Coordinates of C-alpha atoms in Angstrom, one line a residue:
M206 CA 29.8 1.8 -2.7
A207 CA 30.4 5.0 -6.2
S208 CA 28.3 7.6 -6.1
R209 CA 26.1 8.6 -8.6
A210 CA 23.6 11.1 -11.2
R211 CA 21.2 11.9 -9.0
V212 CA 18.2 13.5 -11.7
R213 CA 14.9 14.5 -9.6
A214 CA 12.5 11.6 -11.6
P215 CA 9.6 14.0 -13.7
E216 CA 5.8 13.6 -12.7
L217 CA 3.5 10.2 -13.9
V218 CA 1.0 11.9 -16.4
G219 CA -1.0 9.8 -18.5
K220 CA -4.8 11.0 -20.2
G221 CA -6.0 7.1 -19.8
G222 CA -5.4 6.8 -16.7
W223 CA -4.4 4.3 -14.2
L224 CA -5.0 0.1 -14.5
N225 CA -3.8 -2.7 -11.6
T226 CA -4.8 -0.2 -9.2
G227 CA -8.5 -1.3 -7.9
G228 CA -9.4 2.1 -9.9
K229 CA -7.2 5.1 -7.7
D230 CA -4.6 7.7 -9.6
L231 CA -1.0 6.9 -8.9
S232 CA 1.5 10.1 -8.8
L233 CA 5.7 9.9 -8.1
A234 CA 5.2 10.5 -4.1
D235 CA 2.7 7.7 -3.5
F236 CA 5.6 5.5 -5.1
R237 CA 7.8 7.3 -2.5
G238 CA 10.1 5.3 -0.4
K239 CA 10.4 2.1 -2.7
I240 CA 12.4 1.8 -5.6
T241 CA 10.8 2.3 -8.6
I242 CA 11.4 1.0 -12.7
L243 CA 9.5 2.5 -14.7
D244 CA 9.3 0.0 -18.1
F245 CA 8.2 2.1 -21.2
W246 CA 6.4 -0.7 -23.2
T247 CA 4.3 -1.1 -26.0
F248 CA 1.9 -4.3 -26.0
C249 CA 2.5 -4.2 -30.0
C250 CA 6.6 -5.0 -29.1
I251 CA 8.1 -8.4 -29.2
N252 CA 10.6 -7.1 -27.1
C253 CA 8.6 -4.9 -24.3
L254 CA 7.0 -9.2 -23.8
H255 CA 10.1 -10.2 -22.8
V256 CA 11.7 -7.3 -20.8
L257 CA 8.4 -8.6 -18.9
D258 CA 8.8 -12.0 -18.1
E259 CA 12.8 -11.5 -17.6
L260 CA 12.0 -9.2 -14.5
R261 CA 8.8 -11.9 -13.3
E262 CA 11.5 -12.9 -11.3
L263 CA 12.8 -9.7 -9.4
E264 CA 8.8 -8.0 -9.4
E265 CA 8.5 -11.4 -6.9
K266 CA 11.8 -11.2 -5.1
H267 CA 11.8 -7.8 -4.1
R268 CA 8.1 -7.3 -3.1
D269 CA 8.2 -6.1 -1.0
T270 CA 10.4 -2.9 -2.0
V271 CA 10.5 -2.5 -5.7
V272 CA 6.8 -1.2 -7.3
I273 CA 6.8 -1.8 -11.4
V274 CA 5.0 0.9 -12.7
G275 CA 4.1 -0.2 -16.1
V276 CA 3.7 3.1 -18.4
H277 CA 1.8 1.8 -22.3
S278 CA 3.9 4.2 -24.7
P279 CA 1.3 3.6 -28.3
K280 CA 3.2 2.8 -31.4
F281 CA 0.5 2.3 -33.5
V282 CA -3.2 3.7 -33.6
H283 CA -5.1 0.5 -32.0
E284 CA -2.4 0.8 -28.8
A285 CA -4.3 3.8 -27.5
D286 CA -7.2 2.7 -27.5
H287 CA -8.0 2.1 -23.6
Q288 CA -9.8 -0.6 -23.9
A289 CA -6.5 -2.5 -25.8
V290 CA -4.5 -2.2 -23.3
V291 CA -6.7 -3.2 -20.0
D292 CA -7.0 -6.3 -22.7
A293 CA -3.1 -6.2 -23.3
V294 CA -2.5 -6.1 -19.9
D295 CA -4.9 -9.5 -19.1
R296 CA -3.5 -10.5 -22.0
Y297 CA 0.5 -11.0 -20.3
E298 CA -1.0 -11.5 -17.1
V299 CA 1.2 -7.6 -16.0
H300 CA 1.4 -8.2 -12.4
H301 CA 2.3 -4.4 -11.3
P302 CA 0.1 -1.1 -12.4
V303 CA -0.1 0.2 -15.6
L304 CA 0.0 4.1 -16.7
D305 CA -1.9 4.6 -19.9
D306 CA 0.4 6.8 -21.8
P307 CA -1.8 6.9 -25.3
E308 CA -0.2 10.3 -26.0
L309 CA 3.4 9.9 -25.0
V310 CA 3.1 12.8 -22.4
T311 CA 5.7 10.7 -19.3
W312 CA 7.9 9.5 -22.4
K313 CA 8.7 12.1 -24.2
Q314 CA 8.8 14.1 -20.0
Y315 CA 11.7 10.4 -19.5
A316 CA 13.1 11.3 -23.2
V317 CA 12.7 7.8 -24.0
R318 CA 13.8 7.1 -28.0
A319 CA 12.4 3.3 -27.8
W320 CA 10.6 0.1 -26.5
P321 CA 11.2 -1.5 -24.2
T322 CA 13.0 1.4 -21.7
L323 CA 13.8 0.9 -17.8
V324 CA 14.2 3.6 -15.4
V325 CA 14.9 2.8 -12.2
I326 CA 13.7 5.5 -9.7
D327 CA 15.3 5.3 -5.7
P328 CA 13.5 5.7 -3.2
E329 CA 14.1 10.0 -3.0
G330 CA 12.5 10.2 -6.3
Y331 CA 16.1 10.3 -8.4
V332 CA 16.6 8.9 -11.5
V333 CA 19.8 6.8 -11.2
A334 CA 19.6 4.2 -14.4
Q335 CA 18.0 4.2 -17.7
H336 CA 18.0 0.6 -19.9
A337 CA 17.2 0.4 -23.6
G338 CA 16.2 -2.5 -25.3
E339 CA 16.7 -6.1 -23.0
G340 CA 19.1 -8.0 -20.8
H341 CA 19.4 -5.8 -18.0
A342 CA 17.3 -7.6 -15.4
H343 CA 19.9 -9.0 -13.9
A344 CA 22.5 -5.8 -13.3
I345 CA 19.0 -4.1 -12.6
A346 CA 18.8 -7.3 -9.7
R347 CA 22.7 -6.2 -9.1
L348 CA 21.4 -2.5 -8.3
V349 CA 17.8 -3.1 -6.6
E350 CA 20.6 -4.6 -4.2
E351 CA 22.5 -2.1 -4.1
L352 CA 19.7 0.7 -3.2
E353 CA 18.5 -1.0 -0.8
A354 CA 21.2 -1.6 1.2
E355 CA 21.9 1.9 0.7
H356 CA 18.7 3.5 1.7
A357 CA 17.1 1.2 4.8
A358 CA 21.0 2.5 6.1
K359 CA 19.8 5.5 5.2
G360 CA 16.1 4.9 6.8
T361 CA 14.6 5.8 3.4
L362 CA 13.6 3.1 2.2
R363 CA 10.3 1.6 2.8
R364 CA 8.8 -2.0 2.8
G365 CA 5.6 -3.8 2.7
E366 CA 3.6 -4.0 0.2
G367 CA 2.5 -2.1 -3.1
P368 CA -0.4 -0.3 -5.0
Y369 CA -0.8 -3.2 -6.9
V370 CA -5.1 -4.3 -7.3
P371 CA -6.0 -7.9 -9.6
P372 CA -8.2 -6.8 -12.0
E373 CA -11.9 -9.0 -12.5
P374 CA -10.7 -12.3 -14.0
T375 CA -11.9 -13.6 -17.1
A376 CA -14.2 -15.8 -17.4
G377 CA -15.0 -18.7 -20.5
D378 CA -13.5 -21.7 -21.9
L379 CA -10.7 -18.9 -24.4
K380 CA -9.1 -16.6 -23.1
F381 CA -6.9 -14.2 -26.3
P382 CA -6.9 -17.2 -28.5
G383 CA -3.9 -17.3 -30.5
K384 CA -4.3 -19.2 -33.8
A385 CA -6.4 -22.9 -35.1
V386 CA -6.5 -25.1 -37.0
R387 CA -9.0 -28.1 -38.3
L388 CA -8.3 -31.4 -37.7
P389 CA -9.3 -34.3 -40.3
D390 CA -12.4 -35.0 -38.1
G391 CA -13.5 -31.5 -38.2
H392 CA -12.6 -30.4 -34.9
F393 CA -11.2 -27.1 -34.7
L394 CA -7.5 -26.8 -32.5
V395 CA -7.0 -24.0 -30.8
A396 CA -4.0 -22.1 -29.3
D397 CA -5.7 -20.9 -25.6
S398 CA -2.7 -18.4 -25.0
G399 CA -4.0 -16.3 -21.8
H400 CA -5.1 -20.3 -20.5
H401 CA -1.5 -22.2 -21.0
A402 CA -3.4 -24.7 -23.1
L403 CA -4.8 -25.8 -26.8
V404 CA -9.1 -26.6 -26.6
E405 CA -10.0 -29.1 -29.1
L406 CA -13.6 -27.8 -30.5
A407 CA -16.4 -28.9 -31.7
E408 CA -17.4 -28.7 -35.3
D409 CA -19.5 -25.8 -34.8
G410 CA -16.6 -23.9 -33.1
E411 CA -17.9 -23.3 -29.1
S412 CA -18.2 -26.6 -28.1
V413 CA -15.4 -27.9 -25.3
V414 CA -14.1 -31.4 -26.5
R415 CA -10.9 -32.1 -24.5
R416 CA -7.9 -29.2 -23.0
I417 CA -4.4 -30.2 -23.9
G418 CA -2.5 -28.7 -21.0
D419 CA -3.8 -28.1 -16.9
G420 CA -3.8 -24.1 -17.1
E421 CA -1.0 -23.4 -14.8
R422 CA 2.5 -21.6 -17.0
G423 CA 5.3 -23.9 -17.6
L424 CA 7.6 -26.3 -19.3
R425 CA 6.5 -30.4 -19.2
D426 CA 6.3 -32.9 -21.8
G427 CA 4.0 -35.9 -21.3
A428 CA 0.0 -36.9 -20.6
E429 CA -0.3 -34.1 -18.4
P430 CA 1.5 -30.8 -20.5
R431 CA 2.4 -27.4 -19.3
F432 CA 2.2 -25.8 -21.7
S433 CA 3.1 -21.1 -21.8
E434 CA 0.9 -18.7 -24.2
P435 CA 0.7 -21.3 -27.5
Q436 CA 0.9 -19.2 -30.8
G437 CA 1.4 -21.4 -33.9
L438 CA 0.0 -24.3 -35.0
A439 CA 1.0 -27.0 -37.9
L440 CA -0.8 -30.0 -39.0
V441 CA 2.1 -32.8 -39.8
P442 CA 0.9 -33.8 -44.1
A443 CA -0.3 -36.7 -44.4
G444 CA 1.6 -39.7 -44.8
L445 CA 4.6 -38.4 -42.5
E446 CA 5.1 -40.4 -40.0
L447 CA 7.3 -38.6 -36.6
G448 CA 5.0 -40.0 -33.9
Y449 CA 3.3 -36.6 -33.3
D450 CA 0.1 -34.8 -35.1
V451 CA 0.7 -30.9 -33.9
V452 CA 3.5 -28.3 -33.9
V453 CA 2.4 -26.0 -31.5
A454 CA 4.6 -23.0 -31.7
D455 CA 5.0 -22.5 -27.9
T456 CA 6.1 -18.8 -28.2
V457 CA 6.5 -17.5 -24.1
N458 CA 8.5 -20.8 -23.7
H459 CA 10.6 -19.8 -26.4
A460 CA 10.4 -24.2 -28.4
L461 CA 8.0 -26.0 -30.3
R462 CA 6.1 -29.0 -29.4
G463 CA 4.9 -32.0 -31.1
V464 CA 1.5 -33.4 -29.9
R465 CA 0.1 -37.0 -30.7
L466 CA -3.8 -36.1 -30.7
A467 CA -4.8 -39.9 -30.1
D468 CA -4.1 -39.0 -26.6
G469 CA -2.9 -35.5 -26.2
S470 CA 0.5 -36.6 -25.3
V471 CA 2.9 -33.7 -25.8
T472 CA 7.1 -33.6 -26.8
T473 CA 9.1 -31.1 -26.7
L474 CA 10.9 -31.6 -30.8
A475 CA 12.8 -27.7 -31.2
G476 CA 14.3 -25.3 -27.8
T477 CA 15.7 -25.3 -24.8
G478 CA 13.7 -23.3 -23.3
K479 CA 15.7 -20.9 -23.0
Q480 CA 15.9 -17.7 -25.3
W481 CA 18.2 -17.2 -27.8
W482 CA 20.7 -14.2 -27.7
Q483 CA 23.3 -12.6 -30.4
G484 CA 26.7 -15.1 -30.4
S485 CA 24.0 -18.4 -29.9
P486 CA 24.4 -20.9 -31.8
T487 CA 21.8 -20.4 -34.6
E488 CA 21.3 -24.2 -36.5
G489 CA 22.6 -27.8 -35.1
P490 CA 20.8 -30.2 -33.2
A491 CA 16.9 -28.8 -32.1
L492 CA 17.2 -30.0 -28.2
E493 CA 20.0 -28.2 -27.8
V494 CA 19.5 -24.8 -29.5
D495 CA 17.4 -21.8 -28.2
L496 CA 14.5 -19.6 -29.6
S497 CA 13.2 -16.6 -29.2
S498 CA 9.7 -16.4 -28.9
P499 CA 8.3 -19.0 -32.5
W500 CA 4.6 -17.5 -32.7
D501 CA 3.8 -19.3 -35.7
V502 CA 4.7 -22.7 -38.1
A503 CA 4.2 -24.2 -41.5
F504 CA 5.3 -26.1 -42.9
F505 CA 7.2 -25.6 -46.5
D506 CA 9.7 -27.1 -49.1
G507 CA 9.9 -30.2 -46.3
R508 CA 10.8 -28.4 -43.0
V509 CA 9.0 -26.9 -40.5
W510 CA 9.2 -23.2 -41.1
I511 CA 9.1 -21.1 -37.8
A512 CA 8.1 -17.3 -37.6
M513 CA 10.5 -16.3 -35.1
A514 CA 9.7 -13.2 -33.6
G515 CA 11.5 -12.2 -31.2
V516 CA 15.1 -12.1 -33.5
H517 CA 12.5 -10.8 -36.6
Q518 CA 13.7 -13.6 -38.6
L519 CA 12.8 -17.3 -40.6
W520 CA 14.5 -20.5 -38.8
A521 CA 13.2 -23.6 -40.1
F522 CA 13.3 -27.7 -38.1
D523 CA 14.1 -30.5 -39.5
P524 CA 11.3 -32.5 -38.5
V525 CA 13.3 -35.7 -40.2
A526 CA 16.7 -35.3 -39.1
G527 CA 16.4 -33.5 -36.1
T528 CA 17.8 -29.9 -36.9
V529 CA 16.7 -26.2 -36.3
A530 CA 18.8 -23.7 -38.5
V531 CA 17.9 -19.7 -39.5
A532 CA 16.3 -19.6 -42.6
A533 CA 16.6 -15.7 -44.0
G534 CA 16.2 -13.1 -42.1
T535 CA 20.1 -10.6 -40.6
T536 CA 18.3 -10.6 -37.1
N537 CA 17.8 -7.2 -37.8
E538 CA 14.9 -5.3 -37.4
G539 CA 12.7 -3.7 -41.5
L540 CA 11.6 -4.1 -44.3
V541 CA 14.3 -5.5 -46.5
D542 CA 13.6 -7.6 -49.2
G543 CA 16.2 -9.7 -51.8
P544 CA 17.9 -12.9 -50.7
A545 CA 16.9 -15.5 -47.5
A546 CA 20.3 -14.4 -46.0
E547 CA 20.1 -10.6 -45.9
A548 CA 16.0 -9.9 -45.5
W549 CA 15.0 -7.8 -43.3
F550 CA 12.0 -8.9 -41.1
A551 CA 9.9 -7.3 -37.4
Q552 CA 8.5 -9.8 -35.9
P553 CA 6.7 -12.6 -38.3
S554 CA 3.7 -12.8 -37.0
G555 CA 2.4 -15.7 -38.9
L556 CA 2.4 -17.6 -41.9
A557 CA 1.1 -19.4 -44.9
V558 CA 1.5 -21.9 -47.2
S559 CA 0.3 -21.4 -51.4
A560 CA -2.3 -24.2 -53.0
D561 CA 0.6 -25.0 -55.6
G562 CA 3.7 -24.7 -52.4
E563 CA 5.8 -23.1 -53.9
R564 CA 5.9 -19.8 -51.7
L565 CA 5.1 -19.4 -47.8
W566 CA 3.7 -15.8 -47.1
V567 CA 4.6 -14.3 -44.2
A568 CA 2.5 -11.7 -42.2
D569 CA 5.0 -8.9 -41.0
S570 CA 3.5 -8.1 -37.5
E571 CA 5.5 -4.7 -37.6
T572 CA 6.2 -3.1 -41.0
S573 CA 2.4 -3.9 -41.5
A574 CA 3.5 -5.2 -44.6
V575 CA 3.1 -8.8 -46.2
R576 CA 5.8 -10.4 -47.7
W577 CA 7.0 -14.2 -49.7
V578 CA 9.0 -16.2 -49.7
S579 CA 9.9 -17.8 -53.1
R580 CA 10.3 -21.9 -52.7
E581 CA 12.7 -22.3 -55.3
T582 CA 15.1 -19.0 -55.0
K583 CA 14.5 -18.2 -51.0
D584 CA 13.9 -14.8 -52.3
V585 CA 11.7 -12.4 -49.9
H586 CA 9.5 -10.1 -51.3
T587 CA 6.9 -7.7 -50.2
A588 CA 3.4 -7.5 -51.7
V589 CA 1.8 -5.3 -49.0
G590 CA 3.7 -2.6 -47.0
T591 CA 6.1 0.2 -47.3
G592 CA 8.0 -0.1 -43.3
L593 CA 8.2 0.6 -39.6
F594 CA 6.3 3.8 -39.4
D595 CA 3.6 3.2 -41.9
F596 CA 0.3 2.3 -41.4
G597 CA -3.6 2.1 -41.9
H598 CA -6.2 0.5 -43.4
R599 CA -5.7 1.5 -47.1
D600 CA -7.9 -0.4 -49.9
G601 CA -6.3 -0.9 -53.4
A602 CA -3.6 -1.3 -55.4
A603 CA -0.6 -3.2 -53.4
G604 CA 1.6 -0.6 -53.5
Q605 CA -0.3 2.0 -51.4
A606 CA -2.7 0.0 -49.3
L607 CA -2.8 0.6 -45.7
L608 CA -2.5 -2.7 -42.6
Q609 CA -2.7 -2.3 -38.7
H610 CA 0.2 -4.3 -37.2
P611 CA -1.4 -8.2 -39.3
L612 CA 0.0 -11.3 -37.2
G613 CA -2.3 -14.2 -39.9
V614 CA -2.5 -15.4 -43.2
T615 CA -4.5 -17.7 -44.4
V616 CA -5.0 -19.0 -48.1
L617 CA -8.0 -18.7 -50.6
P618 CA -8.9 -21.4 -52.9
D619 CA -8.3 -19.0 -55.2
G620 CA -5.1 -18.6 -54.3
S621 CA -5.2 -15.0 -52.5
V622 CA -4.5 -14.5 -49.6
A623 CA -6.5 -13.8 -46.2
V624 CA -4.2 -11.4 -43.8
A625 CA -5.6 -11.0 -40.4
D626 CA -5.2 -7.7 -40.2
T627 CA -4.5 -7.3 -36.1
Y628 CA -5.4 -4.2 -35.4
N629 CA -7.5 -2.8 -38.0
H630 CA -9.9 -5.0 -35.9
A631 CA -10.3 -7.1 -40.4
L632 CA -10.5 -9.7 -41.9
R633 CA -8.8 -8.8 -45.8
R634 CA -7.0 -9.8 -49.4
F635 CA -3.8 -9.7 -51.5
D636 CA -5.4 -11.2 -55.1
P637 CA -1.6 -11.2 -56.4
V638 CA -2.7 -11.9 -60.0
S639 CA -4.2 -8.3 -60.2
G640 CA -2.2 -6.6 -57.5
E641 CA -5.0 -5.8 -55.4
V642 CA -5.7 -5.3 -51.7
T643 CA -9.4 -5.4 -50.8
T644 CA -11.6 -5.4 -47.7
L645 CA -13.6 -9.3 -46.7
A646 CA -15.6 -8.0 -43.5
T647 CA -14.5 -5.7 -40.1
D648 CA -15.5 -5.6 -36.8
L649 CA -13.7 -8.5 -35.6
R650 CA -11.7 -7.7 -32.8
E651 CA -8.0 -8.4 -32.7
P652 CA -8.3 -11.0 -35.5
S653 CA -4.7 -13.3 -34.9
G654 CA -5.5 -15.9 -38.1
A655 CA -8.2 -17.6 -39.8
V656 CA -10.0 -21.5 -40.7
L657 CA -10.9 -22.4 -44.0
V658 CA -14.7 -24.3 -43.7
D659 CA -15.8 -25.1 -46.9
E660 CA -16.9 -21.6 -48.3
D661 CA -16.6 -19.8 -44.9
I662 CA -13.6 -19.0 -43.2
V663 CA -12.9 -19.6 -39.6
V664 CA -11.4 -16.4 -38.1
V665 CA -9.7 -16.3 -34.0
E666 CA -11.0 -13.4 -32.4
S667 CA -8.5 -13.0 -30.0
A668 CA -10.1 -9.6 -27.9
R669 CA -13.9 -11.5 -28.2
H670 CA -12.3 -15.2 -26.4
R671 CA -14.1 -16.9 -29.9
L672 CA -14.1 -18.5 -33.5
T673 CA -16.9 -16.4 -35.3
R674 CA -17.5 -18.0 -38.0
L675 CA -18.1 -16.5 -41.7
R676 CA -19.1 -16.7 -44.7
L677 CA -16.7 -15.4 -47.6
P678 CA -17.7 -12.8 -49.6
E679 CA -18.6 -12.6 -53.5
E680 CA -18.0 -8.6 -53.4
A681 CA -15.7 -6.5 -51.3
V682 CA -16.5 -4.4 -47.7
R683 CA -15.9 -0.8 -48.6
V684 CA -13.9 0.6 -46.0
E685 CA -13.3 5.0 -46.0
A686 CA -9.5 4.5 -46.6
V687 CA -7.6 5.9 -43.1
A688 CA -3.6 6.2 -43.2
H689 CA -1.2 7.1 -40.5
R690 CA 2.6 7.2 -39.4
T691 CA 3.4 6.1 -35.6
Q692 CA 3.0 9.3 -33.0
R693 CA 6.2 9.7 -32.4
A694 CA 8.0 13.5 -32.8
A695 CA 11.2 13.1 -35.4
T696 CA 14.5 14.1 -34.0
E697 CA 15.2 17.1 -35.6
V698 CA 18.9 16.9 -37.0
A699 CA 21.6 19.0 -38.9
P700 CA 22.3 18.5 -42.5
G701 CA 25.8 17.3 -42.7
A702 CA 28.4 15.5 -39.5
L703 CA 25.8 13.7 -36.2
R704 CA 28.2 12.0 -33.9
L705 CA 26.1 9.2 -32.6
D706 CA 27.0 7.9 -29.4
V707 CA 25.4 4.6 -27.9
V708 CA 25.7 5.4 -23.6
F709 CA 27.1 1.9 -21.8
R710 CA 28.2 1.7 -18.7
A711 CA 28.7 -2.0 -17.0
P712 CA 26.7 -3.1 -14.6
S713 CA 28.0 -3.1 -10.7
G714 CA 30.5 -5.5 -10.3
Q715 CA 31.1 -6.3 -14.0
K716 CA 33.1 -5.2 -17.1
L717 CA 33.8 -5.5 -21.0
D718 CA 35.4 -8.5 -21.2
E719 CA 37.6 -8.3 -23.8
R720 CA 39.7 -11.5 -23.6
Y721 CA 38.3 -12.8 -26.9
G722 CA 38.1 -9.7 -29.1
P723 CA 35.4 -6.8 -28.9
S724 CA 32.3 -7.1 -26.3
T725 CA 30.4 -4.9 -28.3
R726 CA 29.1 -4.1 -31.5
L727 CA 27.4 -1.2 -33.9
L728 CA 25.5 -1.6 -36.6
V729 CA 23.6 1.8 -38.9
S730 CA 21.8 2.0 -41.8
S731 CA 19.1 4.9 -42.8
T732 CA 15.2 4.4 -44.9
P733 CA 16.1 5.5 -47.7
P734 CA 18.9 4.1 -48.1
E735 CA 20.2 7.5 -49.5
L736 CA 19.9 9.5 -46.4
L737 CA 23.1 8.4 -45.1
L738 CA 26.1 9.1 -47.1
A739 CA 29.3 7.5 -44.5
G740 CA 28.5 5.7 -41.5
S741 CA 26.7 2.8 -42.7
G742 CA 27.4 -0.4 -41.3
A743 CA 28.2 -2.4 -38.5
D744 CA 31.6 -1.8 -36.5
T745 CA 33.0 -2.3 -32.5
D746 CA 33.2 0.7 -31.6
L747 CA 29.8 2.8 -30.1
S748 CA 30.3 5.8 -31.0
R749 CA 30.5 6.8 -34.9
E750 CA 30.1 10.1 -37.2
L751 CA 27.7 9.5 -39.8
V752 CA 27.3 11.9 -42.8
L753 CA 23.2 13.1 -43.7
N754 CA 22.6 14.0 -47.0
G755 CA 21.3 17.6 -46.4
E756 CA 18.7 17.0 -50.4
V757 CA 17.1 14.4 -47.9
A758 CA 13.9 15.9 -45.9
E759 CA 13.5 13.4 -43.5
G760 CA 13.7 9.5 -42.6
V761 CA 14.5 6.9 -40.0
L762 CA 18.1 6.8 -38.8
H763 CA 18.3 2.5 -37.5
V764 CA 21.3 2.2 -35.1
S765 CA 21.4 -1.7 -33.3
A766 CA 23.6 -1.9 -31.0
M767 CA 25.0 -4.7 -28.4
A768 CA 27.3 -5.2 -25.5
A769 CA 28.6 -8.1 -23.7
S770 CA 28.9 -7.9 -19.8
C771 CA 31.4 -10.2 -17.6
D772 CA 31.8 -10.4 -13.6
D773 CA 34.7 -8.3 -12.5
D774 CA 36.6 -10.6 -10.7
P775 CA 39.7 -11.9 -11.3
E776 CA 39.1 -15.3 -8.7
I777 CA 35.9 -16.6 -10.3
E778 CA 37.4 -19.0 -13.0
Y779 CA 34.0 -18.9 -15.3
P780 CA 32.5 -15.4 -15.0
A781 CA 29.1 -14.8 -15.8
C782 CA 28.6 -13.2 -19.2
H783 CA 25.0 -11.1 -19.9
V784 CA 23.7 -9.8 -22.7
H785 CA 22.8 -5.7 -23.4
Q786 CA 20.9 -5.8 -27.0
Q787 CA 18.8 -3.5 -28.5
D788 CA 17.2 -1.1 -31.6
W789 CA 16.1 1.8 -32.8
G790 CA 14.3 3.8 -35.2
V791 CA 15.0 6.9 -34.8
P792 CA 12.8 8.8 -37.2
V793 CA 15.4 12.3 -37.7
R794 CA 14.3 15.2 -39.8
L795 CA 16.3 17.5 -40.8
T796 CA 16.8 21.1 -41.0
G797 CA 19.3 24.0 -40.9
G798 CA 19.5 24.7 -36.8
G799 CA 19.2 20.5 -35.9
A800 CA 21.3 18.8 -33.4
T801 CA 24.6 18.3 -34.6
R802 CA 25.3 14.9 -31.9
L803 CA 22.8 11.5 -31.2
P804 CA 23.2 10.6 -28.0
L805 CA 21.4 6.8 -27.1
V806 CA 21.2 5.6 -23.5
L807 CA 21.5 1.2 -23.9
A808 CA 22.8 0.9 -20.1
G809 CA 23.3 4.0 -17.8
L810 CA 22.9 7.8 -17.5
E811 CA 23.3 10.2 -20.4

């Protein structure tokens, strides 16, 4: 076995304490003898949620030798709220200990730069690997097997149950509901995400009429269907005969499902059940193309548009032709307007169509923005929001107003847009005529969507597990303005030449396979654009010389890296290949004594 770098793992410290341990505080000493995987995550981050799902199989298979420890490291202010972390651990079925680190103490000790990041610690307490982004489960599984063999031989491996203690289950008819629609008979259909089902409620928004789905996570069609954390719902327009009445964004199944209300039967419309990766088809027969965490759906311009949160794009499903294709976005994460093919989104999570059908409104959650797409030109525009790192609760002119991770948009009778301002626990309103943002209601708990009912609005309060009916106010609520920036410390770099190195080492037993061309890609840009005098754009080399503009005091470097590794065995005719990818947004501050090299670890150790 090749020798590994041995770096002593820093202690695990977090002001919020430990979850899923039965009230016990843990330290690294409690994990001695186990292979420990630290998962640095934050619950707003779709890539982090993907990694939670990637690790489930490994966690179960190696339960007696491996302990996964979630280190919750917040981006948004709301994510530093301990109760919000408790809710998220329950919502996403996290079945391992979680350290709540609201001040990013452990994040800094491990020199983490991106969500998600995985750090592997051997049974003797040494860091042996670090991986940023998604797609590393196979590499970590291989490493775990090697560490098991190595430390079993040394006598330093301790088998047995880990320290996980499950919390008390959440009781109630709904569990972290996502979105809802009003049915023609006045009932509500709710995506009961935490129960992996749909629930039909009576007109009172409380009485359960029926459930569609048995509550078990799965992908199964027919009269006894299964879902996995469904979110968005869209009614099929009247007069369109498709054989189903509602389209469902079945988020963790990476699929669209169709529901026939007459009997509750379900049909898969789009997606394969597998997550889309770079290099996969972006158009074609809907049931043959992978999707990635579809979060909401809306009928717009003759097709079902999809908020494809997992790849920061909008896609569109043609229900008549049975095809699906990218409609807007590049997969780069950020806020860039313009032609659909060039625009950047950041985890779009809510959709709504204007009354005249000319605009598709988008809740772009990670940029805390409200965006819209023109039906005629397909250009993308921003109504509210400035970028990945600015957020808060501030009303007034749209150019300076602030939101915090909104997940839903609803068009109001006057043409304005109600925004489920999720992490501000508020319902906001954007008026495209006046260009003003106001607050309609506060003291909502993580609202994720809303439905109009006459002169009222019914809000999905996800973290209160209920629908809440509100009278639309004639006047807005006054809220003291609060502005925030993400609390990640900026990296001090020198103006001028900056060496960017993305560190990637192929997993054991694999290599970069370049038989058919380059297997790596690096894309670099900046906010503001004038920060970079040279070095922006795409190339295949994972290292690059950047030139930073000394007249720009601070900004953000956007770095997207991808590497594909394949089995390194000439006897294998069709080697298995895996894609590793990560996007970094690195806040930088230019200073004379700053660094002249910026290393970012995709896989391996620096």
